[in-house]
GROMACS .gro file of C-alpha atoms in nm:
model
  271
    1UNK     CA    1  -0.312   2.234   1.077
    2UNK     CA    2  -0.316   2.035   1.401
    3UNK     CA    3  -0.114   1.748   1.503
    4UNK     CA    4  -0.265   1.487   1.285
    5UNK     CA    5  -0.048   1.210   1.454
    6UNK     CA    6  -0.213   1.333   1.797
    7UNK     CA    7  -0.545   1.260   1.655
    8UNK     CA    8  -0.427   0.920   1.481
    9UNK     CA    9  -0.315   0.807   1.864
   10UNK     CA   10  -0.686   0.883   1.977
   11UNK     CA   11  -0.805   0.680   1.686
   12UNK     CA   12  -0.574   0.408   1.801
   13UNK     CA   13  -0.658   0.439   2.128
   14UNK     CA   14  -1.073   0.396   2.070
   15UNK     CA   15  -0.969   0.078   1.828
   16UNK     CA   16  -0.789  -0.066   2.120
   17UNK     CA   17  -1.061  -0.029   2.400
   18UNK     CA   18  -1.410  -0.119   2.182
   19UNK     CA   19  -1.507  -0.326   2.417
   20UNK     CA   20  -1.383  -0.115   2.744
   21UNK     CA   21  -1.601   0.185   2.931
   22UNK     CA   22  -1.419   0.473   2.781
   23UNK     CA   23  -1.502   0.813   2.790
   24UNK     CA   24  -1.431   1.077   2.514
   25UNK     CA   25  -1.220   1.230   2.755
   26UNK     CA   26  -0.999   0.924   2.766
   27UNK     CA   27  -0.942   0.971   2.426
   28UNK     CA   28  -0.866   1.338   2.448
   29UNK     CA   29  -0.634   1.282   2.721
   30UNK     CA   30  -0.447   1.009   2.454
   31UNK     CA   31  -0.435   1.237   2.223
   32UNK     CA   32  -0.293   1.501   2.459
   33UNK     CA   33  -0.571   1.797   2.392
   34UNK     CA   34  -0.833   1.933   2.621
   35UNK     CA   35  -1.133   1.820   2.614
   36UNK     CA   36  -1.283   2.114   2.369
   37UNK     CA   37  -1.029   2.140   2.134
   38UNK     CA   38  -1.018   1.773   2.099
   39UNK     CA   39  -1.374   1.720   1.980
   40UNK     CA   40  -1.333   2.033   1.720
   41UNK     CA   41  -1.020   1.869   1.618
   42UNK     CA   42  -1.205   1.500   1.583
   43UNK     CA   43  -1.520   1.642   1.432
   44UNK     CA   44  -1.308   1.842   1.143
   45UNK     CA   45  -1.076   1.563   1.026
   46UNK     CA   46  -1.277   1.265   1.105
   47UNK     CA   47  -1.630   1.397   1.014
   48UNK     CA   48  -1.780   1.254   1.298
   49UNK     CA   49  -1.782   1.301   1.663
   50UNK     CA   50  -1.578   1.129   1.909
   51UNK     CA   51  -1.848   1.003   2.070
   52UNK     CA   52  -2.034   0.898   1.743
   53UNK     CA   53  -1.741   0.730   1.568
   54UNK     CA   54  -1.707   0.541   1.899
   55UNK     CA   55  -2.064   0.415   1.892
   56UNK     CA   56  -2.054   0.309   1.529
   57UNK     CA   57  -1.713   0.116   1.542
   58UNK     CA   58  -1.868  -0.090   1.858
   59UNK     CA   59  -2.200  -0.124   1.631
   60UNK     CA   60  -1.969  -0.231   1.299
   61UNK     CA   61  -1.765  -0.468   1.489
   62UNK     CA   62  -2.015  -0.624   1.665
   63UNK     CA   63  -2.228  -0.681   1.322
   64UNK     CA   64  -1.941  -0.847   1.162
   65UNK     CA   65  -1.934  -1.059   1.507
   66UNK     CA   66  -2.310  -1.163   1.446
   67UNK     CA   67  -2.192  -1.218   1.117
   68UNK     CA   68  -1.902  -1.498   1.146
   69UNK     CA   69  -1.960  -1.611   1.541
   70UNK     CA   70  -2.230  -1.804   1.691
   71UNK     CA   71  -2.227  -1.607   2.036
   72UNK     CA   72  -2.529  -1.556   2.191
   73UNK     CA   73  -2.643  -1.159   2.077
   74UNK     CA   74  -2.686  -1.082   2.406
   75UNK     CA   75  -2.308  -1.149   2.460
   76UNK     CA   76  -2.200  -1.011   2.160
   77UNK     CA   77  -2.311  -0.638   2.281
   78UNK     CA   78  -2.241  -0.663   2.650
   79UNK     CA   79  -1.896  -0.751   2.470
   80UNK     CA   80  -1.891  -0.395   2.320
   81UNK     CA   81  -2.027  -0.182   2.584
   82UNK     CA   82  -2.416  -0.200   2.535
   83UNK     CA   83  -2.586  -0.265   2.820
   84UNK     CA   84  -2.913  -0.425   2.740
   85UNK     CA   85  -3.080  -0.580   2.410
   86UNK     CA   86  -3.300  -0.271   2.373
   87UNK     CA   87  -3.000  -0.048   2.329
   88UNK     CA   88  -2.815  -0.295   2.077
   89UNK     CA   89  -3.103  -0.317   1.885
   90UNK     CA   90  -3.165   0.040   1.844
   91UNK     CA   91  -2.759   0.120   1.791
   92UNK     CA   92  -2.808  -0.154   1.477
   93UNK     CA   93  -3.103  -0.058   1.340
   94UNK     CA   94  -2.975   0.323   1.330
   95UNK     CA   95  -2.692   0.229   1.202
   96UNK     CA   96  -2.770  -0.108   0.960
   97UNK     CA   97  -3.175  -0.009   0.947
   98UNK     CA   98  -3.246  -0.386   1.050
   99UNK     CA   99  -3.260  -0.580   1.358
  100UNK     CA  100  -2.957  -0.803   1.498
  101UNK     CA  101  -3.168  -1.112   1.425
  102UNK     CA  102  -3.205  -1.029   1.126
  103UNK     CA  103  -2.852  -0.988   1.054
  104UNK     CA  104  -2.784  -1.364   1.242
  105UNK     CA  105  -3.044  -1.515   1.037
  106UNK     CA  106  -2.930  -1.423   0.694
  107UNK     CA  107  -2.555  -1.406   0.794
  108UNK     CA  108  -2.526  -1.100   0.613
  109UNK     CA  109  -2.621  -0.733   0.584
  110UNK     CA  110  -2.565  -0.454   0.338
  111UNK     CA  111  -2.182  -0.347   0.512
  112UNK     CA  112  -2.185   0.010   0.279
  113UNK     CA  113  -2.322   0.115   0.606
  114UNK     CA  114  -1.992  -0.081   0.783
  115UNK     CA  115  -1.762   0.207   0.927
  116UNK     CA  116  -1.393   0.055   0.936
  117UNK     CA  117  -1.123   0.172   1.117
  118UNK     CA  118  -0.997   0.530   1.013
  119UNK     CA  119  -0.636   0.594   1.079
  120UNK     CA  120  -0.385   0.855   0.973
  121UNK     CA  121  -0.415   0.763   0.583
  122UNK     CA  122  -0.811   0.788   0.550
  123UNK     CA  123  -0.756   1.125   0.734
  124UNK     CA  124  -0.450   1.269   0.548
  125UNK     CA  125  -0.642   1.153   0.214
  126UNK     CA  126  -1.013   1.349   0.278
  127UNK     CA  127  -0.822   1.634   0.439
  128UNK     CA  128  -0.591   1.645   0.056
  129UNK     CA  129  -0.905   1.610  -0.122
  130UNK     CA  130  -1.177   1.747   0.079
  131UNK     CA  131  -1.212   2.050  -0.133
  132UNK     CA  132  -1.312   1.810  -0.427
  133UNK     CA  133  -1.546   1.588  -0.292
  134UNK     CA  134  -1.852   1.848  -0.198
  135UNK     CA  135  -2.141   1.687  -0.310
  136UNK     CA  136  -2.338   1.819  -0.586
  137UNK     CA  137  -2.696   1.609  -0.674
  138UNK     CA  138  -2.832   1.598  -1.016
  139UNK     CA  139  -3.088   1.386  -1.202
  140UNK     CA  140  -3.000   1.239  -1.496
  141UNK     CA  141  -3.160   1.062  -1.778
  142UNK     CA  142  -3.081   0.720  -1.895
  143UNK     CA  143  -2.753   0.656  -2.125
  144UNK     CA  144  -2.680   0.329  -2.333
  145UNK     CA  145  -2.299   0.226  -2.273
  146UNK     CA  146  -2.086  -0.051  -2.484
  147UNK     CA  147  -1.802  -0.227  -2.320
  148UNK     CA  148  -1.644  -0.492  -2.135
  149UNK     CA  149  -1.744  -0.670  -1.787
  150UNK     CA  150  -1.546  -0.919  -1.529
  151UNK     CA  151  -1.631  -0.998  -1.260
  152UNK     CA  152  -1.455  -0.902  -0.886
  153UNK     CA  153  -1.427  -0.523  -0.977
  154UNK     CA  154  -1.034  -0.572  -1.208
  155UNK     CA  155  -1.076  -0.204  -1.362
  156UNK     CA  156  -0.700  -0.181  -1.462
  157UNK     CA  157  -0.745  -0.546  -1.619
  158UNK     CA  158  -1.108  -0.406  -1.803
  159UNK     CA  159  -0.866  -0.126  -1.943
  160UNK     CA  160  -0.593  -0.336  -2.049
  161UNK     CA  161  -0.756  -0.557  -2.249
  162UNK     CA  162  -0.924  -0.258  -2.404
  163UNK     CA  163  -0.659  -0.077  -2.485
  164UNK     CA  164  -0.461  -0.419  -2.633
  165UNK     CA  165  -0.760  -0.486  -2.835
  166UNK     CA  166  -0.886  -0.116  -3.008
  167UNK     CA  167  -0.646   0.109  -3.254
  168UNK     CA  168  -0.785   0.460  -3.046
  169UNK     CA  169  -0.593   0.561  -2.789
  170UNK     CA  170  -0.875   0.467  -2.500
  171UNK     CA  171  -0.768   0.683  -2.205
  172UNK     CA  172  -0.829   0.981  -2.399
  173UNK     CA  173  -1.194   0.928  -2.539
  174UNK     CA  174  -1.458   0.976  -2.307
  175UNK     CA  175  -1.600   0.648  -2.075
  176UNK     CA  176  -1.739   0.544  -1.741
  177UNK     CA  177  -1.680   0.261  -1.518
  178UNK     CA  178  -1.922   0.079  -1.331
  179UNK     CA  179  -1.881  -0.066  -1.000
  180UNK     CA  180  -2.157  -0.304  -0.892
  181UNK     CA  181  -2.130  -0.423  -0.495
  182UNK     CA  182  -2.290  -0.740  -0.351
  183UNK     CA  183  -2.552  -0.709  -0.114
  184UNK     CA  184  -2.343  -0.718   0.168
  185UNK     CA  185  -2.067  -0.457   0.143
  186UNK     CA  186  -1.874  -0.219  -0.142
  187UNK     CA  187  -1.633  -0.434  -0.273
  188UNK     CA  188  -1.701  -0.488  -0.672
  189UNK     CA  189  -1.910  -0.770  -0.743
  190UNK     CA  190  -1.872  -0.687  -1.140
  191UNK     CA  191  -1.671  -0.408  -1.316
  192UNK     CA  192  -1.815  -0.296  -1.649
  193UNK     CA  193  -1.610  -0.003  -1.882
  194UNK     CA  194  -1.848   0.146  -2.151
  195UNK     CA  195  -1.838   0.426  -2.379
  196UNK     CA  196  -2.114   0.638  -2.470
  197UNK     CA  197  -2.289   0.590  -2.836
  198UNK     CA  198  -2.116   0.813  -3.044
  199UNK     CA  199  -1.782   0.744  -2.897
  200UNK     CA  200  -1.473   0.647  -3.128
  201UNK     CA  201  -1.516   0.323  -3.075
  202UNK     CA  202  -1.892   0.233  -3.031
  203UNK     CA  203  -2.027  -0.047  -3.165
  204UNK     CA  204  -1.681  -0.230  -3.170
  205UNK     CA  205  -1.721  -0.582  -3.214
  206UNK     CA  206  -1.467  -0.645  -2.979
  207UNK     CA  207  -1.707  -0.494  -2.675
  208UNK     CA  208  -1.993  -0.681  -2.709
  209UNK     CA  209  -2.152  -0.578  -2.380
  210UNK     CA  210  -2.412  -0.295  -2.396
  211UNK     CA  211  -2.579  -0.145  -2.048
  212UNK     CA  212  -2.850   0.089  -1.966
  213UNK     CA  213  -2.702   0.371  -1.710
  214UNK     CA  214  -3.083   0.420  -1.521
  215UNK     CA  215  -3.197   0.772  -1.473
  216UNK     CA  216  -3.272   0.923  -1.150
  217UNK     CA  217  -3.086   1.118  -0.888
  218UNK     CA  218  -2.705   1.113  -0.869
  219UNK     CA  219  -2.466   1.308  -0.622
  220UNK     CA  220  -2.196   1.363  -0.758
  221UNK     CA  221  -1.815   1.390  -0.644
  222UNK     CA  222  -1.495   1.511  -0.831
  223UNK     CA  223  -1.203   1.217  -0.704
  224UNK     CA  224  -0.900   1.443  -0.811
  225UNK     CA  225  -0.670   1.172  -0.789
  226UNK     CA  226  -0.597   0.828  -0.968
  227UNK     CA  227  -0.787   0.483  -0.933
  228UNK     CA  228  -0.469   0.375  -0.702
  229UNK     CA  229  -0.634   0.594  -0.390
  230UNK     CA  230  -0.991   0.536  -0.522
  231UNK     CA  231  -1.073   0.292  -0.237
  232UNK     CA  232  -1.030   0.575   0.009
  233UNK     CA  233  -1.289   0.811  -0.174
  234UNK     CA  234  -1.558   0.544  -0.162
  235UNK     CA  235  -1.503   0.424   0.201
  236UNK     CA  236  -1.571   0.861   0.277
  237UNK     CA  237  -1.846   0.871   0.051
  238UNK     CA  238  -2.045   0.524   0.191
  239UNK     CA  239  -1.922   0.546   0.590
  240UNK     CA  240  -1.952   0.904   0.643
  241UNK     CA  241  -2.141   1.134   0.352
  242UNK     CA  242  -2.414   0.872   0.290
  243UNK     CA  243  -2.526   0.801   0.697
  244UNK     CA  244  -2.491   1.225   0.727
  245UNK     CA  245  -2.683   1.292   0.449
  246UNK     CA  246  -2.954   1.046   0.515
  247UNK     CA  247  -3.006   0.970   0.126
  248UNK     CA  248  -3.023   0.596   0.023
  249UNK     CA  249  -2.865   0.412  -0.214
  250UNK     CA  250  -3.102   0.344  -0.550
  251UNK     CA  251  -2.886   0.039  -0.617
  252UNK     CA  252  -2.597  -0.125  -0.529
  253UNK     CA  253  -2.328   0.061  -0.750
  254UNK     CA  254  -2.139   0.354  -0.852
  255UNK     CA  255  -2.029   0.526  -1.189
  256UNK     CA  256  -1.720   0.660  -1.231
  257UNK     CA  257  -1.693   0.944  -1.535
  258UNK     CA  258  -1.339   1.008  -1.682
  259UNK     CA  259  -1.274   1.394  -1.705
  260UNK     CA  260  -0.940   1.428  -1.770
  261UNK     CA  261  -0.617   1.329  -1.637
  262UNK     CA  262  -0.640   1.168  -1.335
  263UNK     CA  263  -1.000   1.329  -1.220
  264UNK     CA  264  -1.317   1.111  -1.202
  265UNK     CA  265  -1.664   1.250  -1.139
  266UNK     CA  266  -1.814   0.960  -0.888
  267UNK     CA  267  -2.175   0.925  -0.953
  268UNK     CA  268  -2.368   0.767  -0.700
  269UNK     CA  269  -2.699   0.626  -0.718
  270UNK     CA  270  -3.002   0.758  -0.480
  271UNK     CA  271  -3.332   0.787  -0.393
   0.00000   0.00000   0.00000
């Protein structure tokens, strides 16, 4: 395995000079490689390349800008390197699939498409787990779920209370978890645990919640850790596997089906 902490000063070194003229072999010569081996090295463990995770941190970072400032758009991407309105618009719409008045106007956008910073954790954790998360796609029919909801995405509170308020020993019996983001990013809007009918505990009186999984297509991913390093899986799977595969999200949400242990089959909605 290469030096990952060479390739975490590159990443460090594009997050520090976003809105400078650099070069990809700038940030070879920060991470002290040649030129070649430094974009197979980049491409491998970051799943992009150099000169594309460059051009879609500038185009995230200058969205969020649009979002929260009131500079002038032309200022905002001659602030990040793009050198005329025509080229801005076409980096967001690639990138967002709308126009950067659009995005000003409604002071939001749908940020799954967002690409944060990736540093030496994000890489150590899909380079672990890589094996797991090839993508398999499958259509499935709908299933009828009983449960409990919040709201803000509290799974370990959902499961909790669950466990505090049923006799059956609720980590061991089958159930999924449903994530469901805003319209502007991947951060839980609602959390909903349900169990399937015929589960142990269906028609509880204590979960009074039923939903409707919706058939369709779902790829699916095996997360062979716990829900502590979850967050990690889901930035891979929105910033990187979604843009690459050039599906689209069927709705704003994903399922997450208990195996066993500590594994979770992530289910993600397209179309």
């Amino acid at each position: 395995m290469p030096d990952l902490y060479s390739l975490a000063n590159a990443l460090d070194y594009i997050e520090a000079h976003l809105k400078d003229p650099i070069q990809v072999a700038d940030m070879a010569q920060a991470a002290d490689y040649s030129l070649y081996h430094f974009c197979r090295m980049f491409s491998a463990y970051v799943h992009h390349s150099p000169y594309d995770y460059l051009m879609r941190r500038r185009t995230s970072e200058a969205v969020q800008q649009l979002i929260q400032s009131r500079k002038r758009i032309i200022d905002i991407a001659l602030d990040y390197q793009f050198n005329s309105p025509e080229v801005f618009n076409r980096a967001v719409q690639r990138c967002f699939g709308v126009k950067p008045s659009s995005i000003r106007r409604a002071r939001c956008t749908n940020l799954t498409s967002f690409l944060p910073p990736i540093g030496l954790e994000k890489i150590i954790h899909v380079t672990q787990v890589m094996d797991s998360l090839a993508c398999e796609v499958q259509t499935l029919t709908a299933q009828k779920l009983s449960g409990l909801m919040n709201s803000g995405g509290y799974v370990e509170k959902l499961r909790e209370t669950i466990s505090a308020m049923t006799d059956s020993p609720v980590l061991i019996d089958p159930y999924q978890i449903v994530l469901h983001f805003d319209d502007c990013g991947y951060k839980p809007q609602w959390c909903y645990t349900g169990w399937q009918s015929g589960s142990v505990i269906w028609n509880n009186p204590f979960l009074p919640v039923d939903w409707e999984r919706p058939s369709g297509r779902y790829a699916c991913f095996l997360h062979r850790e716990g829900l502590e390093n979850f967050t990690l899986t889901l930035e891979w799977i929105f910033t990187t596997w979604l843009p690459q595969s050039g599906e689209k999200l069927a709705w704003q949400g994903v399922i997450l089906q208990k195996s066993c242990e500590d594994y979770f089959h992530v289910w993600v909605p397209i179309r």
